[in-house]
Short mmCIF file of C-alpha atoms and ligand atoms in Angstrom, two decimals:
data_model
loop_
_atom_site.label_atom_id
_atom_site.label_comp_id
_atom_site.label_asym_id
_atom_site.label_seq_id
_atom_site.Cartn_x
_atom_site.Cartn_y
_atom_site.Cartn_z
CA UNK H 1 123.48 64.79 93.23
CA UNK H 2 122.23 61.26 94.18
CA UNK H 3 121.03 62.49 97.42
CA UNK H 4 117.36 61.98 98.40
CA UNK H 5 115.39 64.95 99.22
CA UNK H 6 113.88 65.63 102.56
CA UNK H 7 109.97 65.47 102.12
CA UNK H 8 109.67 69.10 103.28
CA UNK H 9 112.19 70.24 100.65
CA UNK H 10 110.32 68.03 97.95
CA UNK H 11 107.09 69.71 98.80
CA UNK H 12 108.97 73.27 98.68
CA UNK H 13 110.25 72.68 95.21
CA UNK H 14 107.05 71.33 93.93
CA UNK H 15 105.32 74.44 95.13
CA UNK H 16 108.18 76.46 93.40
CA UNK H 17 107.61 74.58 90.32
CA UNK H 18 103.78 75.44 90.57
CA UNK H 19 104.70 79.08 90.81
CA UNK H 20 107.04 78.99 87.80
CA UNK H 21 104.51 77.29 85.60
CA UNK H 22 101.98 80.08 86.78
CA UNK H 23 104.38 82.67 85.80
CA UNK H 24 105.12 81.14 82.43
CA UNK H 25 101.42 80.82 81.71
CA UNK H 26 100.72 84.45 82.55
CA UNK H 27 103.60 85.77 80.56
CA UNK H 28 102.61 83.77 77.42
CA UNK H 29 98.89 84.89 78.02
CA UNK H 30 100.02 88.45 78.37
CA UNK H 31 101.84 88.27 75.13
CA UNK H 32 98.42 87.26 73.57
CA UNK H 33 96.61 89.94 75.51
CA UNK H 34 98.82 92.74 73.99
CA UNK H 35 98.23 91.23 70.54
CA UNK H 36 94.55 90.64 70.84
CA UNK H 37 93.57 93.82 72.56
CA UNK H 38 92.58 92.55 75.85
CA UNK H 39 94.17 95.40 77.75
CA UNK H 40 92.47 98.55 78.62
CA UNK H 41 93.00 101.62 80.74
CA UNK H 42 90.84 102.67 83.66
CA UNK H 43 90.85 106.15 84.90
CA UNK H 44 90.64 107.26 88.59
CA UNK H 45 90.02 110.89 89.35
CA UNK H 46 92.33 113.00 91.58
CA UNK H 47 90.17 115.76 93.27
CA UNK H 48 91.40 119.06 94.75
CA UNK H 49 90.74 119.22 98.48
CA UNK H 50 90.37 123.01 98.05
CA UNK H 51 87.75 123.27 95.18
CA UNK H 52 86.31 119.63 95.27
CA UNK H 53 86.90 119.51 91.45
CA UNK H 54 88.41 116.90 89.37
CA UNK H 55 92.02 118.20 88.59
CA UNK H 56 93.57 115.03 87.33
CA UNK H 57 93.43 111.20 86.62
CA UNK H 58 95.57 108.27 86.93
CA UNK H 59 95.43 105.78 84.21
CA UNK H 60 95.45 102.11 85.57
CA UNK H 61 95.90 98.96 83.51
CA UNK H 62 93.11 96.32 83.16
CA UNK H 63 93.27 93.03 81.55
CA UNK H 64 90.03 91.50 80.29
CA UNK H 65 91.00 87.85 79.98
CA UNK H 66 88.69 85.93 77.75
CA UNK H 67 88.12 83.14 80.35
CA UNK H 68 89.31 84.65 83.73
CA UNK H 69 87.60 88.02 83.35
CA UNK H 70 89.06 91.16 84.67
CA UNK H 71 92.69 90.40 85.80
CA UNK H 72 94.23 92.91 88.38
CA UNK H 73 97.46 94.45 87.76
CA UNK H 74 98.63 93.32 91.17
CA UNK H 75 98.86 89.88 89.38
CA UNK H 76 100.38 90.52 86.12
CA UNK H 77 102.49 93.58 86.54
CA UNK H 78 105.06 91.73 88.83
CA UNK H 79 105.21 88.84 86.15
CA UNK H 80 105.75 91.58 83.40
CA UNK H 81 108.42 93.32 85.65
CA UNK H 82 110.21 89.86 85.98
CA UNK H 83 110.07 88.92 82.29
CA UNK H 84 110.94 92.25 80.91
CA UNK H 85 107.44 92.35 79.12
CA UNK H 86 106.80 95.46 81.10
CA UNK H 87 108.60 97.66 78.63
CA UNK H 88 106.05 96.70 75.88
CA UNK H 89 103.11 96.88 78.25
CA UNK H 90 104.46 100.31 79.34
CA UNK H 91 104.73 101.68 75.80
CA UNK H 92 101.25 100.26 75.21
CA UNK H 93 99.94 102.31 78.09
CA UNK H 94 101.55 105.57 77.06
CA UNK H 95 100.25 105.28 73.59
CA UNK H 96 96.74 104.34 74.67
CA UNK H 97 96.77 107.23 77.19
CA UNK H 98 97.72 109.54 74.48
CA UNK H 99 95.38 108.24 71.94
CA UNK H 100 92.55 108.77 74.57
CA UNK H 101 93.66 112.23 75.53
CA UNK H 102 93.60 113.19 71.95
CA UNK H 103 90.17 111.61 71.37
CA UNK H 104 88.78 113.69 74.37
CA UNK H 105 90.06 116.82 72.91
CA UNK H 106 88.75 116.05 69.47
CA UNK H 107 85.38 115.62 71.37
CA UNK H 108 86.00 119.07 73.21
CA UNK H 109 86.14 117.63 76.58
CA UNK H 110 88.32 119.71 78.92
CA UNK H 111 90.68 117.25 80.30
CA UNK H 112 92.98 117.62 83.32
CA UNK H 113 96.38 115.92 83.14
CA UNK H 114 96.36 112.09 82.97
CA UNK H 115 99.09 110.23 84.83
CA UNK H 116 100.54 106.90 83.65
CA UNK H 117 102.66 104.62 85.76
CA UNK H 118 106.20 104.00 84.65
CA UNK H 119 108.10 101.06 85.79
CA UNK H 120 111.84 101.53 86.66
CA UNK H 121 112.70 99.41 83.86
CA UNK H 122 111.20 101.68 81.35
CA UNK H 123 113.43 104.46 82.47
CA UNK H 124 116.35 104.28 80.15
CA UNK H 125 118.22 106.70 77.92
CA UNK H 126 115.56 106.23 75.12
CA UNK H 127 112.65 107.11 77.16
CA UNK H 128 112.50 110.86 76.53
CA UNK H 129 112.79 110.25 72.74
CA UNK H 130 109.94 107.57 72.96
CA UNK H 131 107.74 109.75 74.87
CA UNK H 132 108.52 112.64 72.45
CA UNK H 133 107.40 110.35 69.56
CA UNK H 134 104.12 109.34 71.00
CA UNK H 135 103.27 112.93 71.99
CA UNK H 136 104.06 113.90 68.40
CA UNK H 137 102.14 111.15 66.84
CA UNK H 138 98.93 112.08 68.82
CA UNK H 139 99.54 115.79 68.92
CA UNK H 140 99.18 115.69 72.56
CA UNK H 141 100.66 118.51 74.68
CA UNK H 142 103.09 117.19 77.23
CA UNK H 143 101.41 119.26 79.99
CA UNK H 144 98.37 116.71 79.38
CA UNK H 145 100.40 113.93 80.51
CA UNK H 146 102.21 113.14 83.80
CA UNK H 147 104.41 110.42 84.81
CA UNK H 148 104.13 108.46 88.01
CA UNK H 149 107.43 106.81 89.08
CA UNK H 150 108.52 104.98 92.33
CA UNK H 151 111.18 105.33 94.91
CA UNK H 152 113.15 102.45 93.79
CA UNK H 153 114.27 104.73 90.75
CA UNK H 154 115.65 107.23 93.20
CA UNK H 155 117.33 104.81 95.25
CA UNK H 156 119.33 103.75 92.14
CA UNK H 157 120.27 107.50 92.43
CA UNK H 158 122.64 107.55 89.55
CA UNK H 159 123.36 110.86 87.74
CA UNK H 160 121.91 109.34 84.56
CA UNK H 161 118.52 108.95 86.13
CA UNK H 162 118.46 112.54 87.27
CA UNK H 163 119.62 113.43 83.68
CA UNK H 164 116.60 111.49 82.16
CA UNK H 165 114.24 113.14 84.53
CA UNK H 166 115.49 116.59 83.76
CA UNK H 167 115.07 115.76 79.96
CA UNK H 168 111.45 114.67 80.56
CA UNK H 169 110.80 117.84 82.60
CA UNK H 170 112.33 120.12 79.99
CA UNK H 171 109.92 118.53 77.59
CA UNK H 172 107.11 119.73 79.64
CA UNK H 173 106.26 116.36 81.39
CA UNK H 174 105.47 116.53 85.04
CA UNK H 175 106.86 113.71 87.39
CA UNK H 176 105.06 112.48 90.43
CA UNK H 177 106.62 110.23 93.10
CA UNK H 178 104.37 107.37 93.78
CA UNK H 179 103.86 105.19 96.99
CA UNK H 180 105.75 107.80 98.86
CA UNK H 181 106.88 106.79 102.23
CA UNK H 182 107.12 103.19 101.36
CA UNK H 183 110.73 103.30 100.24
CA UNK H 184 113.98 105.13 101.44
CA UNK H 185 113.73 108.59 100.09
CA UNK H 186 114.90 111.33 102.54
CA UNK H 187 114.39 114.91 102.28
CA UNK H 188 117.97 115.52 101.18
CA UNK H 189 117.46 112.98 98.45
CA UNK H 190 114.26 114.40 97.18
CA UNK H 191 115.76 117.79 96.54
CA UNK H 192 118.05 116.41 93.94
CA UNK H 193 115.06 115.10 91.62
CA UNK H 194 112.93 117.44 89.55
CA UNK H 195 109.60 116.07 91.09
CA UNK H 196 106.59 118.15 91.26
CA UNK H 197 104.00 115.92 92.99
CA UNK H 198 104.39 113.43 95.92
CA UNK H 199 101.70 110.72 96.38
CA UNK H 200 101.22 109.58 100.00
CA UNK H 201 100.99 105.73 99.79
CA UNK H 202 97.63 104.16 100.88
CA UNK H 203 99.31 102.39 103.61
CA UNK H 204 99.68 105.79 105.66
CA UNK H 205 96.26 106.90 104.75
CA UNK H 206 94.24 103.86 105.90
CA UNK H 207 95.04 104.61 109.57
CA UNK H 208 93.93 108.25 109.62
CA UNK H 209 92.91 109.81 111.81
CA UNK H 210 93.06 107.22 114.58
CA UNK H 211 96.59 105.83 114.21
CA UNK H 212 99.16 108.16 115.68
CA UNK H 213 101.99 106.85 113.59
CA UNK H 214 100.12 107.23 110.35
CA UNK H 215 99.07 110.92 111.33
CA UNK H 216 102.65 111.80 112.25
CA UNK H 217 103.80 110.37 108.81
CA UNK H 218 101.25 112.06 106.75
CA UNK H 219 101.79 115.11 108.57
CA UNK H 220 105.59 114.92 107.89
CA UNK H 221 105.04 114.42 104.22
CA UNK H 222 102.72 117.20 103.64
CA UNK H 223 105.12 119.54 105.73
CA UNK H 224 108.00 118.33 103.68
CA UNK H 225 106.12 118.82 100.25
CA UNK H 226 105.08 122.24 101.12
CA UNK H 227 108.86 123.27 102.01
CA UNK H 228 109.82 121.69 98.53
CA UNK H 229 106.76 123.25 96.66
CA UNK H 230 105.45 119.97 95.69
CA UNK H 231 101.73 119.01 95.26
CA UNK H 232 100.72 116.42 97.66
CA UNK H 233 98.15 113.74 96.63
CA UNK H 234 96.92 111.28 99.10
CA UNK H 235 95.92 107.85 97.67
CA UNK H 236 93.46 105.42 98.90
CA UNK H 237 91.08 107.89 100.61
CA UNK H 238 88.12 105.92 101.57
CA UNK H 239 86.32 107.92 104.28
CA UNK H 240 85.16 111.38 105.15
CA UNK H 241 87.10 111.41 108.24
CA UNK H 242 90.28 110.73 106.22
CA UNK H 243 89.24 113.49 103.85
CA UNK H 244 88.81 115.97 106.62
CA UNK H 245 92.01 115.13 108.36
CA UNK H 246 93.97 115.40 104.86
CA UNK H 247 92.22 118.74 104.09
CA UNK H 248 93.22 120.20 107.68
CA UNK H 249 96.84 119.03 107.07
CA UNK H 250 96.96 121.09 103.87
CA UNK H 251 97.12 118.11 101.48
CA UNK H 252 96.33 119.26 97.96
CA UNK H 253 94.44 116.27 96.33
CA UNK H 254 93.01 113.06 97.09
CA UNK H 255 92.38 110.01 95.09
CA UNK H 256 90.26 106.95 96.38
CA UNK H 257 87.00 105.09 96.61
CA UNK H 258 85.56 108.09 98.73
CA UNK H 259 85.20 109.89 95.28
CA UNK H 260 85.42 107.23 92.72
CA UNK H 261 87.01 103.89 91.85
CA UNK H 262 88.94 103.67 88.63
CA UNK H 263 86.44 103.59 85.79
CA UNK H 264 86.47 103.15 82.07
CA UNK H 265 87.09 106.23 79.92
CA UNK H 266 83.59 106.79 79.04
CA UNK H 267 82.54 106.87 82.67
CA UNK H 268 85.41 109.32 83.53
CA UNK H 269 84.43 111.51 80.74
CA UNK H 270 80.84 111.62 82.07
CA UNK H 271 81.95 112.55 85.49
CA UNK H 272 83.86 115.45 84.08
CA UNK H 273 81.04 116.62 81.73
CA UNK H 274 78.68 116.61 84.83
CA UNK H 275 81.09 118.68 86.78
CA UNK H 276 81.05 116.17 89.69
CA UNK H 277 82.46 117.42 92.90
CA UNK H 278 83.76 116.13 96.17
P1 LIG V 1 99.37 102.41 92.29
O1 LIG V 1 100.06 103.09 91.29
O2 LIG V 1 99.67 102.77 93.74
O3 LIG V 1 97.74 102.58 92.02
C1 LIG V 1 96.79 102.77 93.00
C2 LIG V 1 96.05 101.47 93.41
O4 LIG V 1 95.29 101.71 94.38
C3 LIG V 1 95.02 101.05 92.22
O5 LIG V 1 95.19 99.65 92.23
C4 LIG V 1 93.70 101.62 92.68
O6 LIG V 1 92.67 100.91 92.07
C5 LIG V 1 93.88 101.37 94.11
N1 LIG V 1 92.97 102.27 94.90
C6 LIG V 1 92.74 103.55 94.66
N2 LIG V 1 91.90 104.14 95.45
C7 LIG V 1 91.77 103.13 96.40
C8 LIG V 1 91.04 103.11 97.68
O7 LIG V 1 90.32 104.05 98.17
N3 LIG V 1 90.97 101.92 98.36
C9 LIG V 1 91.85 100.80 97.81
N4 LIG V 1 91.72 99.76 98.62
N5 LIG V 1 92.52 100.87 96.70
C10 LIG V 1 92.39 101.97 96.03
P2 LIG V 1 95.27 98.78 90.82
O8 LIG V 1 94.55 99.51 89.72
O9 LIG V 1 94.88 97.32 91.26
O10 LIG V 1 96.93 98.91 90.52
C11 LIG V 1 97.63 98.11 91.39
C12 LIG V 1 99.17 98.75 91.09
O11 LIG V 1 99.47 98.17 89.90
C13 LIG V 1 99.39 100.23 90.95
O12 LIG V 1 99.54 100.75 92.19
C14 LIG V 1 100.64 100.23 90.11
O13 LIG V 1 101.77 100.02 90.89
C15 LIG V 1 100.57 99.01 89.20
N6 LIG V 1 100.01 99.37 87.89
C16 LIG V 1 98.69 99.58 87.36
N7 LIG V 1 98.65 100.02 86.11
C17 LIG V 1 100.03 100.24 85.79
C18 LIG V 1 100.91 100.47 84.55
O14 LIG V 1 100.22 100.86 83.56
N8 LIG V 1 102.06 100.41 84.54
C19 LIG V 1 102.82 99.97 85.62
N9 LIG V 1 104.13 99.95 85.51
N10 LIG V 1 102.17 99.62 86.70
C20 LIG V 1 100.89 99.69 86.91
CA1 LIG V 2 100.37 105.08 90.55
CA1 LIG V 3 100.52 104.69 94.17
CA1 LIG V 4 100.22 102.38 96.36
#
């Protein structure tokens, strides 16, 4: 105390102050967003590399901000994670996905499973029961819903995490491991978890088929997944070249702009009705 700051330090703390303010603003606006119905889910198709058909979808959060327009989850999810608001957001996502699945069923749309993203912070003892309640409320079959989780959860590695996963799987919910390859999972590790799908992170898809390292990593993941009898989904597929390479490798599904960006529910429904193919 009483010491004068170096100019550089002063500048730095001013910048941190700005960031803290920005966080606070987003946090408070995000609370309003939940209350004011500003959130919505977009759906991005997952396509079979064998049949070319839509075999799934991932639900992705969008925030329609009254002033700022469409805000990307890359901006507000980290803030929600930090503040704990992610549990409320996450509950909203699960409920909204189930509501939509139910609506599609009522409209006789044949819907492949829809995946929602779960934050590690949502993963507690109460999760299976909360999931059960929402499925019950909307009379949605658990096979219609899939949960995408990230490697950080596995690294925590506790028996309690495995127990919760087993409970979810026993209920009929399938688990997909998201952003695979960016964390620290090893083959030995993966065996312990009841995971049915691996999603190859976009970071490794981007360089296909020209970057040797990306090719080696993609090949290793596909081979490993086949050994463990897991479905392999490549995310962020943008080019025909990437698609051909992944198909040759034996990858099961792709998700990416090559087929479609994430779109509002009505557009996704139209794609399904029209039987759009790769
Ligand atoms: P993610 O789970 O890895 O989702 C895939 C992201 O890649 C999405 O970004 C999607 O729009 C984008 N993407 C898909 N195909 C392509 C492509 O071909 N090229 C490129 N450049 N990008 C592609 P989005 O929707 O902005 O979401 C970003 C991240 O935010 C997600 O990454 C996920 O980690 C998080 N997120 C989104 N919705 C939720 C949610 O409901 N709950 C939680 N906890 N996180 C969410
Ligand atoms: Ca995901
Ligand atoms: Ca992902
Ligand atoms: Ca990713």
